[in-house]
Tab-separated table of C-alpha atoms in Angstrom:
chain	number	residue	atom	x	y	z
A	1	MET	CA	-15.978	-17.237	-5.774
A	2	ASN	CA	-17.801	-14.197	-4.428
A	3	ILE	CA	-20.222	-11.532	-5.597
A	4	ILE	CA	-17.395	-9.071	-6.359
A	5	GLU	CA	-15.834	-11.501	-8.818
A	6	LEU	CA	-19.175	-12.178	-10.511
A	7	LYS	CA	-19.947	-8.468	-10.814
A	8	SER	CA	-16.443	-7.883	-12.174
A	9	PHE	CA	-17.036	-10.545	-14.814
A	10	LEU	CA	-20.315	-8.902	-15.843
A	11	THR	CA	-18.621	-5.492	-16.057
A	12	VAL	CA	-15.920	-6.916	-18.334
A	13	VAL	CA	-18.675	-8.459	-20.466
A	14	GLU	CA	-20.419	-5.073	-20.653
A	15	TYR	CA	-17.320	-3.079	-21.642
A	16	ARG	CA	-15.502	-5.862	-23.514
A	17	SER	CA	-12.343	-4.476	-21.928
A	18	ILE	CA	-10.409	-5.303	-18.760
A	19	SER	CA	-9.030	-1.769	-18.429
A	20	LEU	CA	-12.394	-0.028	-18.930
A	21	ALA	CA	-14.102	-2.411	-16.520
A	22	ALA	CA	-11.347	-1.815	-13.974
A	23	LYS	CA	-11.784	1.949	-14.314
A	24	ARG	CA	-15.534	1.591	-13.840
A	25	LEU	CA	-15.054	-0.369	-10.594
A	26	TYR	CA	-12.158	1.780	-9.277
A	27	VAL	CA	-9.589	-1.025	-9.304
A	28	THR	CA	-6.454	-1.664	-11.327
A	29	PRO	CA	-6.485	-3.772	-14.514
A	30	SER	CA	-4.250	-6.270	-12.719
A	31	ALA	CA	-6.754	-6.610	-9.869
A	32	MET	CA	-9.576	-7.076	-12.385
A	33	THR	CA	-7.609	-9.766	-14.212
A	34	LYS	CA	-7.013	-11.606	-10.932
A	35	ARG	CA	-10.748	-11.584	-10.180
A	36	ILE	CA	-11.503	-13.163	-13.544
A	37	GLN	CA	-8.723	-15.694	-13.022
A	38	ARG	CA	-10.184	-16.708	-9.660
A	39	LEU	CA	-13.538	-17.307	-11.347
A	40	GLU	CA	-11.870	-19.370	-14.049
A	41	SER	CA	-10.064	-21.364	-11.390
A	42	GLU	CA	-13.357	-21.957	-9.575
A	43	PHE	CA	-15.007	-23.332	-12.725
A	44	ASN	CA	-11.804	-24.912	-14.047
A	45	THR	CA	-12.290	-23.377	-17.495
A	46	ARG	CA	-11.470	-20.239	-19.479
A	47	LEU	CA	-14.227	-17.635	-19.531
A	48	LEU	CA	-12.522	-14.957	-21.643
A	49	THR	CA	-9.875	-14.751	-24.342
A	50	VAL	CA	-8.005	-11.710	-25.626
A	51	ASP	CA	-8.053	-10.992	-29.349
A	52	GLY	CA	-5.837	-7.976	-29.933
A	53	VAL	CA	-7.329	-5.282	-27.720
A	54	ARG	CA	-10.769	-6.869	-27.493
A	55	ILE	CA	-12.139	-9.406	-25.066
A	56	LYS	CA	-13.979	-12.426	-26.434
A	57	LEU	CA	-16.207	-14.736	-24.440
A	58	THR	CA	-15.629	-18.471	-24.561
A	59	GLU	CA	-18.631	-20.783	-24.695
A	60	ALA	CA	-18.280	-21.279	-20.942
A	61	GLY	CA	-18.217	-17.502	-20.479
A	62	LYS	CA	-21.407	-17.112	-22.502
A	63	LYS	CA	-23.021	-19.868	-20.452
A	64	LEU	CA	-22.107	-18.134	-17.195
A	65	ILE	CA	-23.660	-14.756	-18.090
A	66	PRO	CA	-27.336	-15.514	-17.282
A	67	TYR	CA	-26.402	-17.237	-14.018
A	68	ALA	CA	-24.125	-14.374	-13.020
A	69	ARG	CA	-26.821	-11.821	-13.849
A	70	GLN	CA	-29.410	-13.726	-11.851
A	71	ILE	CA	-27.122	-14.008	-8.821
A	72	SER	CA	-26.126	-10.335	-9.126
A	73	SER	CA	-29.748	-9.244	-9.419
A	74	THR	CA	-30.765	-11.367	-6.434
A	75	TYR	CA	-27.888	-9.933	-4.429
A	76	ASP	CA	-28.881	-6.350	-5.325
A	77	GLU	CA	-32.493	-7.047	-4.366
A	78	MET	CA	-31.324	-8.543	-1.092
A	79	LYS	CA	-29.224	-5.457	-0.348
A	80	LYS	CA	-32.119	-3.184	-1.213
A	81	GLY	CA	-34.491	-5.165	0.975
A	82	MET	CA	-32.088	-5.092	3.894
A	83	SER	CA	-30.969	-1.480	3.455
A	84	SER	CA	-33.368	-0.095	6.048
A	85	TYR	CA	-31.826	-2.429	8.607
A	86	SER	CA	-28.223	-1.898	7.554
A	87	GLN	CA	-28.347	1.897	7.974
A	88	GLN	CA	-27.751	1.465	11.685
A	89	PHE	CA	-24.426	-0.267	10.970
A	90	LYS	CA	-22.934	2.524	8.849
A	91	THR	CA	-19.909	3.887	10.619
A	92	THR	CA	-16.857	6.095	10.198
A	93	LEU	CA	-13.330	4.864	10.872
A	94	LYS	CA	-10.454	7.271	11.477
A	95	ILE	CA	-7.168	5.978	10.065
A	96	GLY	CA	-3.820	7.571	10.877
A	97	ILE	CA	-1.110	7.340	8.210
A	98	SER	CA	2.316	8.768	7.385
A	99	PHE	CA	3.018	11.425	4.749
A	100	TYR	CA	4.465	8.758	2.464
A	101	LEU	CA	1.303	6.629	2.575
A	102	ALA	CA	-0.908	9.696	2.250
A	103	HIS	CA	0.908	10.743	-0.910
A	104	TYR	CA	1.128	7.410	-2.712
A	105	LEU	CA	-1.391	4.867	-1.476
A	106	ILE	CA	-4.237	5.954	0.773
A	107	TYR	CA	-6.700	7.038	-1.913
A	108	ASP	CA	-6.279	3.759	-3.746
A	109	LEU	CA	-7.163	2.023	-0.468
A	110	ILE	CA	-10.165	4.283	0.169
A	111	ASN	CA	-11.520	3.697	-3.341
A	112	TYR	CA	-11.112	-0.045	-2.865
A	113	ILE	CA	-12.983	-0.103	0.458
A	114	GLN	CA	-15.767	2.138	-0.839
A	115	SER	CA	-16.232	-0.114	-3.866
A	116	ILE	CA	-16.832	-3.223	-1.739
A	117	ASP	CA	-18.253	-1.973	1.575
A	118	GLU	CA	-20.629	0.977	1.640
A	119	ARG	CA	-21.065	0.695	5.404
A	120	ILE	CA	-17.608	2.041	6.208
A	121	THR	CA	-16.577	5.652	5.654
A	122	ILE	CA	-12.848	6.277	5.978
A	123	ASN	CA	-11.524	9.522	7.426
A	124	VAL	CA	-7.774	9.976	7.016
A	125	LYS	CA	-5.466	11.838	9.369
A	126	THR	CA	-1.823	12.356	8.417
A	127	ILE	CA	0.334	11.971	11.519
A	128	ASN	CA	3.937	11.884	12.629
A	129	GLU	CA	4.563	8.184	13.198
A	130	ARG	CA	6.166	8.902	16.577
A	131	ASP	CA	2.779	10.165	17.806
A	132	TYR	CA	0.673	7.175	16.757
A	133	LEU	CA	0.337	5.722	20.276
A	134	GLU	CA	-0.816	9.022	21.770
A	135	GLN	CA	-3.278	9.489	18.892
A	136	LEU	CA	-4.753	6.014	19.490
A	137	ASP	CA	-4.872	6.420	23.281
A	138	ASN	CA	-6.721	9.728	23.023
A	139	GLY	CA	-9.217	8.406	20.474
A	140	PHE	CA	-8.143	10.831	17.752
A	141	ILE	CA	-7.712	7.839	15.423
A	142	ASP	CA	-9.059	4.276	15.481
A	143	LEU	CA	-6.438	2.498	13.404
A	144	VAL	CA	-2.896	3.248	12.231
A	145	ILE	CA	-1.100	2.098	9.098
A	146	CYS	CA	2.581	2.865	9.512
A	147	THR	CA	6.078	1.447	9.536
A	148	THR	CA	6.766	-1.387	11.962
A	149	ARG	CA	7.591	0.145	15.331
A	150	SER	CA	10.121	-1.295	17.769
A	151	ASN	CA	8.700	0.488	20.810
A	152	GLN	CA	5.317	-1.233	20.789
A	153	THR	CA	3.500	-1.351	24.141
A	154	LYS	CA	1.405	-4.188	25.527
A	155	ASN	CA	-1.878	-2.362	25.044
A	156	LEU	CA	-1.501	-2.417	21.255
A	157	ALA	CA	-2.615	-5.043	18.765
A	158	ASN	CA	-0.829	-5.166	15.422
A	159	GLY	CA	-0.495	-7.145	12.217
A	160	LYS	CA	1.973	-7.323	9.341
A	161	LEU	CA	0.898	-5.772	6.031
A	162	TRP	CA	3.667	-5.513	3.414
A	163	ARG	CA	7.292	-4.458	2.960
A	164	GLU	CA	9.123	-2.415	0.331
A	165	GLU	CA	12.696	-1.950	-0.835
A	166	LEU	CA	14.787	0.971	0.374
A	167	CYS	CA	17.609	2.423	-1.736
A	168	ILE	CA	20.775	4.304	-0.843
A	169	CYS	CA	20.796	7.201	-3.295
A	170	ALA	CA	21.823	10.713	-4.254
A	171	SER	CA	21.356	13.038	-7.193
A	172	ALA	CA	23.195	12.408	-10.456
A	173	LYS	CA	25.533	15.276	-9.492
A	174	HIS	CA	26.858	13.431	-6.435
A	175	PRO	CA	30.323	11.856	-6.984
A	176	LEU	CA	29.275	8.465	-5.569
A	177	THR	CA	26.495	7.816	-8.097
A	178	VAL	CA	28.929	7.423	-10.993
A	179	LYS	CA	30.874	4.632	-9.283
A	180	ASP	CA	30.177	0.977	-10.017
A	181	LYS	CA	30.663	0.094	-6.373
A	182	VAL	CA	30.813	2.096	-3.127
A	183	PHE	CA	31.803	0.571	0.200
A	184	LEU	CA	30.031	1.607	3.377
A	185	ALA	CA	33.201	3.141	4.830
A	186	GLU	CA	33.460	5.406	1.785
A	187	LEU	CA	29.793	6.362	2.066
A	188	SER	CA	30.373	7.228	5.716
A	189	ALA	CA	32.799	9.973	4.688
A	190	TYR	CA	30.044	11.900	2.899
A	191	GLU	CA	27.318	14.012	4.480
A	192	ALA	CA	23.774	12.671	4.563
A	193	VAL	CA	20.291	14.102	4.963
A	194	PHE	CA	17.599	12.174	6.857
A	195	PRO	CA	14.246	12.693	8.522
A	196	GLU	CA	14.467	13.716	12.171
A	197	ASN	CA	15.383	11.284	14.948
A	198	GLY	CA	12.915	8.490	15.695
A	199	GLY	CA	11.873	7.771	12.124
A	200	TYR	CA	12.079	4.263	10.688
A	201	ILE	CA	14.552	5.012	7.881
A	202	ARG	CA	16.819	7.096	10.130
A	203	GLU	CA	16.888	4.231	12.664
A	204	LYS	CA	17.715	1.739	9.893
A	205	ALA	CA	20.693	3.842	8.826
A	206	GLU	CA	21.935	4.323	12.385
A	207	VAL	CA	21.778	0.579	13.110
A	208	LEU	CA	23.544	-0.251	9.833
A	209	PHE	CA	26.468	2.114	10.437
A	210	ALA	CA	26.774	1.224	14.129
A	211	LYS	CA	26.963	-2.460	13.185
A	212	HIS	CA	30.037	-1.687	11.075
A	213	ASP	CA	31.516	0.738	13.661
A	214	LEU	CA	31.209	3.634	11.235
A	215	PRO	CA	29.994	7.192	11.859
A	216	LEU	CA	26.805	8.394	10.189
A	217	THR	CA	27.240	12.070	9.353
A	218	VAL	CA	23.779	13.640	9.219
A	219	ALA	CA	24.312	17.197	8.002
A	220	LEU	CA	20.637	18.096	7.648
A	221	GLU	CA	17.329	16.881	9.042
A	222	ALA	CA	14.101	17.064	7.055
A	223	GLY	CA	10.523	16.674	8.225
A	224	THR	CA	9.362	14.210	5.555
A	225	ILE	CA	10.790	11.878	2.933
A	226	PHE	CA	9.726	14.421	0.293
A	227	SER	CA	11.812	17.130	1.948
A	228	VAL	CA	14.716	14.669	1.949
A	229	LYS	CA	14.219	14.063	-1.769
A	230	ASN	CA	14.246	17.784	-2.554
A	231	LEU	CA	17.414	18.375	-0.532
A	232	LEU	CA	19.192	15.564	-2.376
A	233	PHE	CA	18.843	17.415	-5.669
A	234	SER	CA	21.539	19.865	-4.544
A	235	GLY	CA	24.087	17.098	-5.130
A	236	ASN	CA	25.720	17.614	-1.727
A	237	TYR	CA	24.130	14.771	0.231
A	238	TRP	CA	23.074	11.129	0.109
A	239	SER	CA	20.190	9.402	1.865
A	240	ILE	CA	17.978	6.308	1.958
A	241	VAL	CA	14.546	6.490	0.321
A	242	HIS	CA	11.768	4.164	-0.790
A	243	LYS	CA	12.266	2.561	-4.210
A	244	ARG	CA	8.905	4.101	-5.163
A	245	VAL	CA	10.235	7.597	-4.400
A	246	LEU	CA	13.468	6.885	-6.267
A	247	ASP	CA	11.674	5.753	-9.430
A	248	GLU	CA	9.619	8.933	-9.793
A	249	SER	CA	12.551	11.282	-9.248
A	250	ARG	CA	15.898	12.125	-10.817
A	251	LEU	CA	17.774	10.358	-8.024
A	252	LYS	CA	20.369	7.647	-8.666
A	253	ILE	CA	21.194	4.525	-6.669
A	254	ILE	CA	24.519	4.365	-4.856
A	255	LYS	CA	25.618	0.753	-5.262
A	256	VAL	CA	26.834	-0.585	-1.910
A	257	PRO	CA	27.718	-4.308	-2.119
A	258	SER	CA	25.896	-6.757	0.173
A	259	ILE	CA	23.645	-4.073	1.664
A	260	LYS	CA	19.925	-4.688	1.224
A	261	LEU	CA	17.437	-2.547	3.090
A	262	ASP	CA	13.677	-2.752	3.385
A	263	ILE	CA	10.833	-0.995	5.147
A	264	LYS	CA	7.975	-2.905	6.783
A	265	PHE	CA	4.404	-1.697	7.278
A	266	ASN	CA	1.981	-2.815	9.990
A	267	TRP	CA	-1.464	-1.915	11.238
A	268	TYR	CA	-1.920	-0.927	14.889
A	269	CYS	CA	-4.921	-0.379	17.139
A	270	LEU	CA	-5.681	-0.573	20.847
A	271	ASN	CA	-5.991	-4.117	22.200
A	272	SER	CA	-9.319	-3.173	23.722
A	273	ARG	CA	-10.731	-2.369	20.269
A	274	VAL	CA	-9.209	-4.982	17.967
A	275	GLN	CA	-12.374	-7.115	17.982
A	276	GLU	CA	-14.694	-4.236	17.117
A	277	ARG	CA	-16.608	-5.152	13.992
A	278	THR	CA	-15.624	-2.116	11.910
A	279	ILE	CA	-11.939	-2.426	12.762
A	280	GLU	CA	-11.928	-6.168	12.038
A	281	GLN	CA	-13.656	-5.631	8.690
A	282	THR	CA	-11.351	-2.771	7.714
A	283	ILE	CA	-8.226	-4.804	8.492
A	284	ASN	CA	-9.623	-7.609	6.343
A	285	HIS	CA	-10.303	-5.109	3.525
A	286	ILE	CA	-6.747	-3.746	3.824
A	287	ASN	CA	-5.267	-7.234	3.493
A	288	ASN	CA	-7.397	-7.941	0.409
A	289	TRP	CA	-6.448	-4.569	-1.072
A	290	ILE	CA	-2.754	-5.421	-0.689
A	291	ILE	CA	-3.287	-8.596	-2.720
A	292	ASN	CA	-5.223	-6.793	-5.458
A	293	SER	CA	-3.464	-3.419	-5.696
A	294	ASP	CA	-0.911	-2.854	-8.458
A	295	LEU	CA	0.371	0.131	-6.474
A	296	ILE	CA	1.373	-2.247	-3.682
A	297	GLN	CA	2.403	-5.279	-5.700
A	298	LYS	CA	4.763	-3.308	-7.958
A	299	TYR	CA	7.045	-2.490	-5.020
A	300	SER	CA	6.159	-5.179	-2.486
A	301	LEU	CA	8.920	-7.585	-1.436
A	302	LYS	CA	7.892	-11.195	-0.892
């Protein structure tokens, strides 16, 4: 149990709605539900029940309210009393991320961190993932969230975050999308479009085809996964994209038996800085966000 869970409970009590309370606290309804469930697990009893669209308090929930309010009030007074001292600890952290993360996830992460830790201000810099080491070395960024890199150097610290499914796909106009099954050798005969050399997905494709002694015919290179997506709509090419990208577009899966692809995400920072307080706290916040974020959990592979 922590103060965030207690405050979440009180917000649900105030709004009598999980979704409205979640909106008020800048989290997803699923994350709000999990907070309430952790409280219920702590006390080993139900605190709320759902009656249609309304939330009803159990007797235990009613009993908890004055205690939760007292603890919340004491906590707020403590923060207010200590605020003059805590000003000196306010800091800005520069996070480097890919175009994919910038488009889909970063603002959910920023809102989460701001809702639980006012001391940290996040500045975001969108970078080419091939340049992350140079950006860290030169101090342009403090922390990177990006795909797992194979060329990691000894002066970097890193940690696993989450992984997502990748899909072989094309537009509905492509001849392979209407087939029930497509073998890799058949796919190899068609032209593909991928991000430029050095990217995670391009490397995945190259390793896959090399393993089966097949050529990978890359007809076009695109700067970002979104450029890839747009080029696929012509119906002339296939590619590999994130399941999240596939779901929001008009692209169709090409069903290749026994081929399962994923993409892994890590955090990276310089070894010399990994124990800095702000970086440690931010990494901890990121890990908690992953657990609580519907945007992550919907596409995360276990």
